[in-house]
PDB file of C-alpha atoms in Angstrom:
ATOM      1  CA  THR A 151     -71.718 -95.458 142.272  1.00  0.00           C
ATOM      2  CA  ASN A 152     -68.641 -96.169 144.100  1.00  0.00           C
ATOM      3  CA  ASP A 153     -67.025 -98.357 141.377  1.00  0.00           C
ATOM      4  CA  HIS A 154     -63.269 -97.453 142.664  1.00  0.00           C
ATOM      5  CA  VAL A 155     -61.780-100.811 143.352  1.00  0.00           C
ATOM      6  CA  ARG A 156     -57.653 -99.324 144.104  1.00  0.00           C
ATOM      7  CA  LYS A 157     -56.470 -95.997 144.900  1.00  0.00           C
ATOM      8  CA  TYR A 158     -54.283 -96.716 142.070  1.00  0.00           C
ATOM      9  CA  GLY A 159     -54.364 -97.145 138.023  1.00  0.00           C
ATOM     10  CA  GLY A 160     -52.544 -98.213 135.202  1.00  0.00           C
ATOM     11  CA  GLY A 161     -49.844 -95.953 135.287  1.00  0.00           C
ATOM     12  CA  ILE A 162     -48.535 -93.386 132.556  1.00  0.00           C
ATOM     13  CA  VAL A 163     -49.514 -95.177 129.104  1.00  0.00           C
ATOM     14  CA  ARG A 164     -47.474 -92.309 126.955  1.00  0.00           C
ATOM     15  CA  GLY A 165     -46.475 -88.496 126.855  1.00  0.00           C
ATOM     16  CA  LEU A 166     -43.677 -85.474 126.006  1.00  0.00           C
ATOM     17  CA  VAL A 167     -41.680 -83.007 128.173  1.00  0.00           C
ATOM     18  CA  THR A 168     -40.513 -80.623 126.123  1.00  0.00           C
ATOM     19  CA  GLU A 169     -39.645 -76.470 126.285  1.00  0.00           C
ATOM     20  CA  GLY A 170     -42.990 -75.175 126.136  1.00  0.00           C
ATOM     21  CA  LEU A 171     -45.344 -77.806 126.431  1.00  0.00           C
ATOM     22  CA  ASP A 172     -45.538 -81.196 128.697  1.00  0.00           C
ATOM     23  CA  TYR A 173     -47.986 -84.175 128.064  1.00  0.00           C
ATOM     24  CA  ALA A 174     -49.032 -87.068 130.246  1.00  0.00           C
ATOM     25  CA  VAL A 175     -51.260 -89.739 129.911  1.00  0.00           C
ATOM     26  CA  GLY A 176     -52.696 -91.747 132.938  1.00  0.00           C
ATOM     27  CA  ASP A 177     -54.664 -94.676 132.564  1.00  0.00           C
ATOM     28  CA  SER A 178     -57.398 -96.135 135.260  1.00  0.00           C
ATOM     29  CA  GLY A 179     -56.104 -99.778 134.678  1.00  0.00           C
ATOM     30  CA  GLY A 180     -57.683-102.001 137.278  1.00  0.00           C
ATOM     31  CA  ALA A 181     -59.005 -99.297 138.845  1.00  0.00           C
ATOM     32  CA  LEU A 182     -62.212 -99.418 137.259  1.00  0.00           C
ATOM     33  CA  PRO A 183     -63.421-102.981 136.143  1.00  0.00           C
ATOM     34  CA  ALA A 184     -66.603-101.504 135.010  1.00  0.00           C
ATOM     35  CA  GLY A 185     -64.481 -99.024 132.372  1.00  0.00           C
ATOM     36  CA  VAL A 186     -61.839 -97.569 131.505  1.00  0.00           C
ATOM     37  CA  HIS A 187     -60.665 -93.660 131.810  1.00  0.00           C
ATOM     38  CA  GLN A 188     -57.650 -92.537 130.653  1.00  0.00           C
ATOM     39  CA  ARG A 189     -57.008 -88.191 131.604  1.00  0.00           C
ATOM     40  CA  GLY A 190     -54.814 -86.300 129.042  1.00  0.00           C
ATOM     41  CA  ILE A 191     -53.412 -83.674 131.206  1.00  0.00           C
ATOM     42  CA  VAL A 192     -51.216 -80.711 129.310  1.00  0.00           C
ATOM     43  CA  PHE A 193     -49.000 -77.786 130.993  1.00  0.00           C
ATOM     44  CA  VAL A 194     -48.677 -74.994 128.610  1.00  0.00           C
ATOM     45  CA  HIS A 195     -45.686 -73.151 129.396  1.00  0.00           C
ATOM     46  CA  PRO A 196     -45.608 -69.159 130.729  1.00  0.00           C
ATOM     47  CA  ASP A 197     -44.349 -67.707 127.282  1.00  0.00           C
ATOM     48  CA  PRO A 198     -42.797 -63.851 127.669  1.00  0.00           C
ATOM     49  CA  ILE A 199     -42.470 -63.099 124.243  1.00  0.00           C
ATOM     50  CA  ALA A 200     -46.739 -63.646 123.396  1.00  0.00           C
ATOM     51  CA  GLY A 201     -46.929 -62.464 127.140  1.00  0.00           C
ATOM     52  CA  THR A 202     -49.087 -65.360 127.858  1.00  0.00           C
ATOM     53  CA  PRO A 203     -49.050 -67.056 131.356  1.00  0.00           C
ATOM     54  CA  GLY A 204     -48.675 -71.259 131.940  1.00  0.00           C
ATOM     55  CA  TYR A 205     -52.363 -73.176 132.513  1.00  0.00           C
ATOM     56  CA  TRP A 206     -53.191 -76.103 132.418  1.00  0.00           C
ATOM     57  CA  PHE A 207     -55.735 -78.340 130.061  1.00  0.00           C
ATOM     58  CA  LEU A 208     -57.724 -82.019 130.643  1.00  0.00           C
ATOM     59  CA  LEU A 209     -57.987 -84.363 128.076  1.00  0.00           C
ATOM     60  CA  ASP A 210     -60.845 -86.897 129.800  1.00  0.00           C
ATOM     61  CA  ARG A 211     -61.746 -89.741 127.611  1.00  0.00           C
ATOM     62  CA  VAL A 212     -64.517 -92.414 129.737  1.00  0.00           C
ATOM     63  CA  THR A 213     -66.022 -95.813 127.765  1.00  0.00           C
ATOM     64  CA  SER A 214     -67.787 -98.063 130.188  1.00  0.00           C
ATOM     65  CA  ALA A 215     -70.140-100.223 128.519  1.00  0.00           C
ATOM     66  CA  GLY A 216     -72.879-100.687 131.482  1.00  0.00           C
ATOM     67  CA  GLY A 217     -72.276 -97.512 132.744  1.00  0.00           C
ATOM     68  CA  THR A 218     -74.437 -94.399 132.243  1.00  0.00           C
ATOM     69  CA  ASN A 219     -72.444 -91.033 133.371  1.00  0.00           C
ATOM     70  CA  ALA A 220     -69.018 -90.627 133.500  1.00  0.00           C
ATOM     71  CA  HIS A 221     -68.074 -88.161 136.438  1.00  0.00           C
ATOM     72  CA  LEU A 222     -65.578 -85.014 137.281  1.00  0.00           C
ATOM     73  CA  ALA A 223     -64.318 -84.484 140.418  1.00  0.00           C
ATOM     74  CA  LEU A 224     -61.737 -81.284 140.889  1.00  0.00           C
ATOM     75  CA  HIS A 225     -60.826 -80.292 144.050  1.00  0.00           C
ATOM     76  CA  PRO A 226     -59.238 -77.052 144.880  1.00  0.00           C
ATOM     77  CA  PHE A 227     -57.364 -76.398 147.830  1.00  0.00           C
ATOM     78  CA  SER A 228     -60.078 -73.886 148.688  1.00  0.00           C
ATOM     79  CA  ALA A 229     -63.711 -72.841 150.047  1.00  0.00           C
ATOM     80  CA  SER A 230     -64.482 -69.553 148.323  1.00  0.00           C
ATOM     81  CA  VAL A 231     -65.956 -70.452 145.151  1.00  0.00           C
ATOM     82  CA  THR A 232     -67.481 -68.536 142.667  1.00  0.00           C
ATOM     83  CA  THR A 233     -69.820 -69.719 140.083  1.00  0.00           C
ATOM     84  CA  VAL A 234     -69.237 -67.370 136.586  1.00  0.00           C
ATOM     85  CA  THR A 235     -71.306 -68.997 134.185  1.00  0.00           C
ATOM     86  CA  ALA A 236     -73.505 -72.235 135.300  1.00  0.00           C
ATOM     87  CA  ASN A 237     -72.609 -75.016 134.156  1.00  0.00           C
ATOM     88  CA  ARG A 238     -69.600 -73.566 132.699  1.00  0.00           C
ATOM     89  CA  SER A 239     -66.904 -71.458 134.012  1.00  0.00           C
ATOM     90  CA  TYR A 240     -66.085 -71.729 137.877  1.00  0.00           C
ATOM     91  CA  ARG A 241     -63.145 -69.136 140.186  1.00  0.00           C
ATOM     92  CA  TRP A 242     -61.592 -70.412 143.639  1.00  0.00           C
ATOM     93  CA  PHE A 243     -59.547 -67.837 145.570  1.00  0.00           C
ATOM     94  CA  VAL A 244     -57.100 -70.043 147.164  1.00  0.00           C
ATOM     95  CA  LYS A 245     -55.046 -68.710 150.839  1.00  0.00           C
ATOM     96  CA  ARG A 246     -53.870 -71.265 152.594  1.00  0.00           C
ATOM     97  CA  GLU A 247     -50.162 -71.049 153.835  1.00  0.00           C
ATOM     98  CA  THR A 248     -49.969 -67.909 151.633  1.00  0.00           C
ATOM     99  CA  THR A 249     -49.743 -64.127 152.123  1.00  0.00           C
ATOM    100  CA  GLU A 250     -51.593 -62.927 149.215  1.00  0.00           C
ATOM    101  CA  GLY A 251     -53.510 -66.182 147.709  1.00  0.00           C
ATOM    102  CA  THR A 252     -54.311 -66.239 144.039  1.00  0.00           C
ATOM    103  CA  TYR A 253     -57.469 -66.958 141.884  1.00  0.00           C
ATOM    104  CA  LEU A 254     -57.991 -70.386 140.348  1.00  0.00           C
ATOM    105  CA  SER A 255     -60.306 -70.928 137.511  1.00  0.00           C
ATOM    106  CA  VAL A 256     -61.811 -73.534 135.848  1.00  0.00           C
ATOM    107  CA  HIS A 257     -63.701 -73.369 132.842  1.00  0.00           C
ATOM    108  CA  LEU A 258     -65.535 -76.843 131.013  1.00  0.00           C
ATOM    109  CA  ALA A 259     -65.209 -76.642 127.024  1.00  0.00           C
ATOM    110  CA  SER A 260     -68.469 -78.560 127.045  1.00  0.00           C
ATOM    111  CA  ALA A 261     -71.520 -78.400 129.053  1.00  0.00           C
ATOM    112  CA  PRO A 262     -71.651 -81.146 131.031  1.00  0.00           C
ATOM    113  CA  SER A 263     -75.456 -82.160 132.111  1.00  0.00           C
ATOM    114  CA  GLN A 264     -74.963 -81.483 135.129  1.00  0.00           C
ATOM    115  CA  THR A 265     -72.733 -79.836 138.171  1.00  0.00           C
ATOM    116  CA  GLN A 266     -72.949 -79.676 142.052  1.00  0.00           C
ATOM    117  CA  MET A 267     -70.457 -77.911 144.281  1.00  0.00           C
ATOM    118  CA  LEU A 268     -69.957 -79.931 147.300  1.00  0.00           C
ATOM    119  CA  ASP A 269     -68.071 -80.157 150.402  1.00  0.00           C
ATOM    120  CA  GLY A 270     -64.758 -82.710 150.418  1.00  0.00           C
ATOM    121  CA  VAL A 271     -62.698 -82.267 153.971  1.00  0.00           C
ATOM    122  CA  PHE A 272     -59.102 -81.142 153.425  1.00  0.00           C
ATOM    123  CA  ALA A 273     -57.466 -83.614 156.290  1.00  0.00           C
ATOM    124  CA  ASN A 274     -54.072 -81.975 158.237  1.00  0.00           C
ATOM    125  CA  LEU A 275     -52.336 -83.592 161.094  1.00  0.00           C
ATOM    126  CA  ASP A 276     -52.462 -80.491 162.147  1.00  0.00           C
ATOM    127  CA  PRO A 277     -56.563 -79.863 163.422  1.00  0.00           C
ATOM    128  CA  THR A 278     -56.044 -76.281 163.047  1.00  0.00           C
ATOM    129  CA  LYS A 279     -55.360 -76.823 160.114  1.00  0.00           C
ATOM    130  CA  THR A 280     -58.254 -78.635 158.682  1.00  0.00           C
ATOM    131  CA  PHE A 281     -61.333 -77.364 156.573  1.00  0.00           C
ATOM    132  CA  ILE A 282     -63.939 -78.271 154.905  1.00  0.00           C
ATOM    133  CA  GLY A 283     -63.586 -77.096 150.756  1.00  0.00           C
ATOM    134  CA  LYS A 284     -65.991 -76.893 147.569  1.00  0.00           C
ATOM    135  CA  PHE A 285     -64.636 -79.359 145.020  1.00  0.00           C
ATOM    136  CA  LEU A 286     -66.803 -79.339 141.646  1.00  0.00           C
ATOM    137  CA  TYR A 287     -68.786 -82.679 140.437  1.00  0.00           C
ATOM    138  CA  ALA A 288     -69.706 -82.426 136.561  1.00  0.00           C
ATOM    139  CA  THR A 289     -72.259 -85.251 135.165  1.00  0.00           C
ATOM    140  CA  TYR A 290     -71.236 -86.279 131.192  1.00  0.00           C
ATOM    141  CA  PRO A 291     -73.247 -88.863 129.703  1.00  0.00           C
ATOM    142  CA  ILE A 292     -71.908 -91.600 128.523  1.00  0.00           C
ATOM    143  CA  GLN A 293     -72.885 -91.852 124.815  1.00  0.00           C
ATOM    144  CA  SER A 294     -72.420 -95.355 122.792  1.00  0.00           C
ATOM    145  CA  GLY A 295     -69.797 -96.337 125.758  1.00  0.00           C
ATOM    146  CA  THR A 296     -67.542 -92.992 125.303  1.00  0.00           C
ATOM    147  CA  ALA A 297     -67.791 -90.238 127.110  1.00  0.00           C
ATOM    148  CA  HIS A 298     -64.856 -87.055 126.747  1.00  0.00           C
ATOM    149  CA  PHE A 299     -64.854 -83.486 127.464  1.00  0.00           C
ATOM    150  CA  ALA A 300     -61.706 -80.909 128.164  1.00  0.00           C
ATOM    151  CA  THR A 301     -61.361 -78.792 131.053  1.00  0.00           C
ATOM    152  CA  ALA A 302     -58.925 -75.616 131.559  1.00  0.00           C
ATOM    153  CA  ILE A 303     -57.412 -74.772 134.743  1.00  0.00           C
ATOM    154  CA  LEU A 304     -56.382 -71.342 134.728  1.00  0.00           C
ATOM    155  CA  PRO A 305     -54.170 -69.809 138.166  1.00  0.00           C
ATOM    156  CA  HIS A 306     -54.222 -65.588 138.132  1.00  0.00           C
ATOM    157  CA  LYS A 307     -53.522 -62.782 140.557  1.00  0.00           C
ATOM    158  CA  ILE A 308     -55.713 -60.701 139.164  1.00  0.00           C
ATOM    159  CA  VAL A 309     -59.730 -61.456 139.329  1.00  0.00           C
ATOM    160  CA  THR A 310     -60.372 -59.861 135.833  1.00  0.00           C
ATOM    161  CA  ASP A 311     -56.908 -61.269 134.420  1.00  0.00           C
ATOM    162  CA  THR A 312     -58.493 -64.049 132.740  1.00  0.00           C
ATOM    163  CA  PRO A 313     -58.424 -64.874 128.459  1.00  0.00           C
ATOM    164  CA  VAL A 314     -61.486 -63.867 126.602  1.00  0.00           C
ATOM    165  CA  MET A 315     -62.655 -67.820 126.097  1.00  0.00           C
ATOM    166  CA  THR A 316     -65.419 -69.460 123.105  1.00  0.00           C
ATOM    167  CA  PRO A 317     -66.274 -72.641 123.262  1.00  0.00           C
ATOM    168  CA  LEU A 318     -65.901 -74.767 120.656  1.00  0.00           C
ATOM    169  CA  THR A 319     -68.505 -77.289 118.764  1.00  0.00           C
ATOM    170  CA  GLY A 320     -68.516 -78.769 115.421  1.00  0.00           C
ATOM    171  CA  GLY A 321     -69.001 -82.280 113.667  1.00  0.00           C
ATOM    172  CA  GLY A 322     -66.758 -84.708 115.364  1.00  0.00           C
ATOM    173  CA  TYR A 323     -65.563 -82.827 118.261  1.00  0.00           C
ATOM    174  CA  LYS A 324     -65.991 -80.330 121.495  1.00  0.00           C
ATOM    175  CA  GLY A 325     -63.429 -77.782 122.830  1.00  0.00           C
ATOM    176  CA  MET A 326     -62.574 -74.518 123.487  1.00  0.00           C
ATOM    177  CA  SER A 327     -60.480 -71.563 122.543  1.00  0.00           C
ATOM    178  CA  LEU A 328     -58.546 -68.944 124.802  1.00  0.00           C
ATOM    179  CA  ALA A 329     -57.970 -65.700 123.179  1.00  0.00           C
ATOM    180  CA  TRP A 330     -55.069 -62.978 124.554  1.00  0.00           C
ATOM    181  CA  GLY A 331     -55.021 -59.917 122.096  1.00  0.00           C
ATOM    182  CA  THR A 332     -53.636 -61.721 119.051  1.00  0.00           C
ATOM    183  CA  THR A 333     -52.664 -65.066 120.622  1.00  0.00           C
ATOM    184  CA  THR A 334     -55.097 -67.793 120.640  1.00  0.00           C
ATOM    185  CA  ASP A 335     -55.314 -71.279 121.739  1.00  0.00           C
ATOM    186  CA  ALA A 336     -57.696 -73.761 121.166  1.00  0.00           C
ATOM    187  CA  PHE A 337     -57.957 -77.253 122.988  1.00  0.00           C
ATOM    188  CA  LEU A 338     -60.074 -79.983 121.265  1.00  0.00           C
ATOM    189  CA  SER A 339     -61.680 -83.425 121.819  1.00  0.00           C
ATOM    190  CA  ALA A 340     -62.668 -85.222 119.277  1.00  0.00           C
ATOM    191  CA  ASP A 341     -65.075 -88.126 119.047  1.00  0.00           C
ATOM    192  CA  THR A 342     -64.413 -92.139 119.100  1.00  0.00           C
ATOM    193  CA  ASN A 343     -63.950 -93.066 115.651  1.00  0.00           C
ATOM    194  CA  ALA A 344     -64.499 -89.603 114.419  1.00  0.00           C
ATOM    195  CA  GLY A 345     -61.637 -89.577 111.622  1.00  0.00           C
ATOM    196  CA  LEU A 346     -60.849 -86.356 110.059  1.00  0.00           C
ATOM    197  CA  VAL A 347     -62.505 -83.132 111.627  1.00  0.00           C
ATOM    198  CA  SER A 348     -61.924 -80.276 111.388  1.00  0.00           C
ATOM    199  CA  SER A 349     -62.183 -76.423 113.460  1.00  0.00           C
ATOM    200  CA  GLY A 350     -61.499 -73.576 111.999  1.00  0.00           C
ATOM    201  CA  ALA A 351     -58.101 -73.384 110.298  1.00  0.00           C
ATOM    202  CA  THR A 352     -57.388 -76.669 111.844  1.00  0.00           C
ATOM    203  CA  SER A 353     -57.738 -80.253 110.671  1.00  0.00           C
ATOM    204  CA  TRP A 354     -56.169 -83.620 112.627  1.00  0.00           C
ATOM    205  CA  ASN A 355     -56.761 -86.676 112.802  1.00  0.00           C
ATOM    206  CA  GLY A 356     -56.866 -88.266 116.945  1.00  0.00           C
ATOM    207  CA  THR A 357     -58.300 -87.769 120.186  1.00  0.00           C
ATOM    208  CA  GLY A 358     -56.981 -84.292 121.079  1.00  0.00           C
ATOM    209  CA  CYS A 359     -55.944 -81.290 119.916  1.00  0.00           C
ATOM    210  CA  TYR A 360     -53.816 -77.823 120.547  1.00  0.00           C
ATOM    211  CA  VAL A 361     -52.683 -75.433 118.882  1.00  0.00           C
ATOM    212  CA  ARG A 362     -51.472 -71.912 119.390  1.00  0.00           C
ATOM    213  CA  THR A 363     -51.923 -69.194 116.900  1.00  0.00           C
ATOM    214  CA  VAL A 364     -49.875 -65.709 116.783  1.00  0.00           C
ATOM    215  CA  ASN A 365     -52.129 -63.379 114.196  1.00  0.00           C
ATOM    216  CA  GLY A 366     -53.221 -66.407 112.806  1.00  0.00           C
ATOM    217  CA  THR A 367     -50.226 -67.971 112.340  1.00  0.00           C
ATOM    218  CA  PRO A 368     -49.713 -71.442 114.381  1.00  0.00           C
ATOM    219  CA  THR A 369     -46.722 -71.298 116.663  1.00  0.00           C
ATOM    220  CA  ARG A 370     -47.037 -74.247 119.118  1.00  0.00           C
ATOM    221  CA  PHE A 371     -49.229 -77.561 118.576  1.00  0.00           C
ATOM    222  CA  LEU A 372     -49.919 -81.187 119.772  1.00  0.00           C
ATOM    223  CA  ALA A 373     -51.840 -83.522 118.866  1.00  0.00           C
ATOM    224  CA  ASP A 374     -52.736 -87.430 120.653  1.00  0.00           C
ATOM    225  CA  ARG A 375     -53.071 -90.267 119.193  1.00  0.00           C
ATOM    226  CA  ALA A 376     -52.559 -88.747 115.589  1.00  0.00           C
ATOM    227  CA  THR A 377     -51.946 -89.645 112.103  1.00  0.00           C
ATOM    228  CA  SER A 378     -52.465 -86.368 111.086  1.00  0.00           C
ATOM    229  CA  PHE A 379     -52.508 -82.481 112.094  1.00  0.00           C
ATOM    230  CA  SER A 380     -52.526 -79.877 109.368  1.00  0.00           C
ATOM    231  CA  HIS A 381     -53.389 -75.650 109.771  1.00  0.00           C
ATOM    232  CA  GLY A 382     -52.281 -73.762 106.843  1.00  0.00           C
ATOM    233  CA  ASN A 383     -49.038 -74.583 105.605  1.00  0.00           C
ATOM    234  CA  ALA A 384     -48.211 -76.779 108.637  1.00  0.00           C
ATOM    235  CA  THR A 385     -48.924 -80.238 108.342  1.00  0.00           C
ATOM    236  CA  PHE A 386     -48.117 -82.947 110.303  1.00  0.00           C
ATOM    237  CA  THR A 387     -48.745 -86.855 109.131  1.00  0.00           C
ATOM    238  CA  SER A 388     -47.863 -90.207 110.221  1.00  0.00           C
ATOM    239  CA  THR A 389     -48.006 -93.925 109.086  1.00  0.00           C
ATOM    240  CA  VAL A 390     -49.036 -94.909 113.050  1.00  0.00           C
ATOM    241  CA  PRO A 391     -51.087 -93.230 115.272  1.00  0.00           C
ATOM    242  CA  CYS A 392     -48.298 -90.881 118.113  1.00  0.00           C
ATOM    243  CA  VAL A 393     -47.834 -88.295 120.575  1.00  0.00           C
ATOM    244  CA  VAL A 394     -47.100 -84.878 118.492  1.00  0.00           C
ATOM    245  CA  ILE A 395     -45.516 -81.692 120.088  1.00  0.00           C
ATOM    246  CA  ASN A 396     -43.992 -78.788 118.461  1.00  0.00           C
ATOM    247  CA  ASP A 397     -43.375 -76.191 121.219  1.00  0.00           C
ATOM    248  CA  GLY A 398     -41.816 -73.980 118.585  1.00  0.00           C
ATOM    249  CA  THR A 399     -38.359 -75.125 119.441  1.00  0.00           C
ATOM    250  CA  LYS A 400     -38.261 -78.567 118.012  1.00  0.00           C
ATOM    251  CA  LEU A 401     -40.508 -81.350 116.791  1.00  0.00           C
ATOM    252  CA  SER A 402     -40.753 -84.445 119.391  1.00  0.00           C
ATOM    253  CA  LEU A 403     -42.437 -87.528 118.883  1.00  0.00           C
ATOM    254  CA  GLN A 404     -43.587 -90.194 120.313  1.00  0.00           C
ATOM    255  CA  LEU A 405     -45.394 -93.460 118.295  1.00  0.00           C
ATOM    256  CA  ASP A 406     -46.734 -96.743 118.749  1.00  0.00           C
ATOM    257  CA  SER A 407     -44.452 -98.321 116.816  1.00  0.00           C
ATOM    258  CA  ALA A 408     -42.357 -98.081 113.907  1.00  0.00           C
ATOM    259  CA  GLY A 409     -43.502 -95.861 111.105  1.00  0.00           C
ATOM    260  CA  THR A 410     -42.947 -92.752 108.819  1.00  0.00           C
ATOM    261  CA  VAL A 411     -43.900 -89.409 109.894  1.00  0.00           C
ATOM    262  CA  ALA A 412     -43.706 -86.450 107.299  1.00  0.00           C
ATOM    263  CA  PHE A 413     -43.377 -82.792 108.538  1.00  0.00           C
ATOM    264  CA  ARG A 414     -43.886 -79.072 106.874  1.00  0.00           C
ATOM    265  CA  TRP A 415     -43.614 -75.884 108.792  1.00  0.00           C
ATOM    266  CA  PRO A 416     -42.405 -72.581 106.833  1.00  0.00           C
ATOM    267  CA  GLY A 417     -40.242 -71.299 108.310  1.00  0.00           C
ATOM    268  CA  VAL A 418     -38.262 -74.214 109.579  1.00  0.00           C
ATOM    269  CA  THR A 419     -34.575 -75.395 108.824  1.00  0.00           C
ATOM    270  CA  THR A 420     -32.442 -78.974 109.196  1.00  0.00           C
ATOM    271  CA  ALA A 421     -29.046 -78.924 109.788  1.00  0.00           C
TER     272      ALA A 421
END
């Protein structure tokens, strides 16, 4: 129940910062003696050409031999929360130290076995600024030693200003798509040892994947611990697992070890 034995974990174990996408993975290290938690966080930069906002999504992966559940706790700085869709979507209104405030929507790609809205204290040295907020506490069963889940976090000024969101499920993965007109983002989390998995036109071998398409043509992608990615004529392969990001301007790589990479992207030229 209370298995966090340290306030700090194993730090950032991999990640890349690019012009259009930022990615980092943190490891629980010695903070969780009963298991391992790795969290990948992606910041999708605003794209004025596509007219899409900036937002974040999380790729969580928990392994534990002795536990039965993994728990996700998200603490927006607010006590004003609306359940949009039970077990799926929640919206907070955040207005602390600001004039107008803003909305923050949290969307769970795969439905947890249970969600609770709990009280949590936001403490401040100034007692007048201390308040009780509402935080989301979601439970995911650990199956075959692993639980993995994905979450989108979107700030927006207008309550209705959100993309069309569709859960994605299939053989070996779970995820979500977000659509703004002709621009669609999809982020996916693979089952442990799933191997090559496919969702629509996207196929990849790795733990997590993100792809943006405009009118069906890929313009950005990210894959974590990946040895392959493909969407139509765009392909990537590596002889060793790596983090790979194509942010629309360049290809960025972080390889686990020395290896060979092959990449094909229609319209790209070399200099």
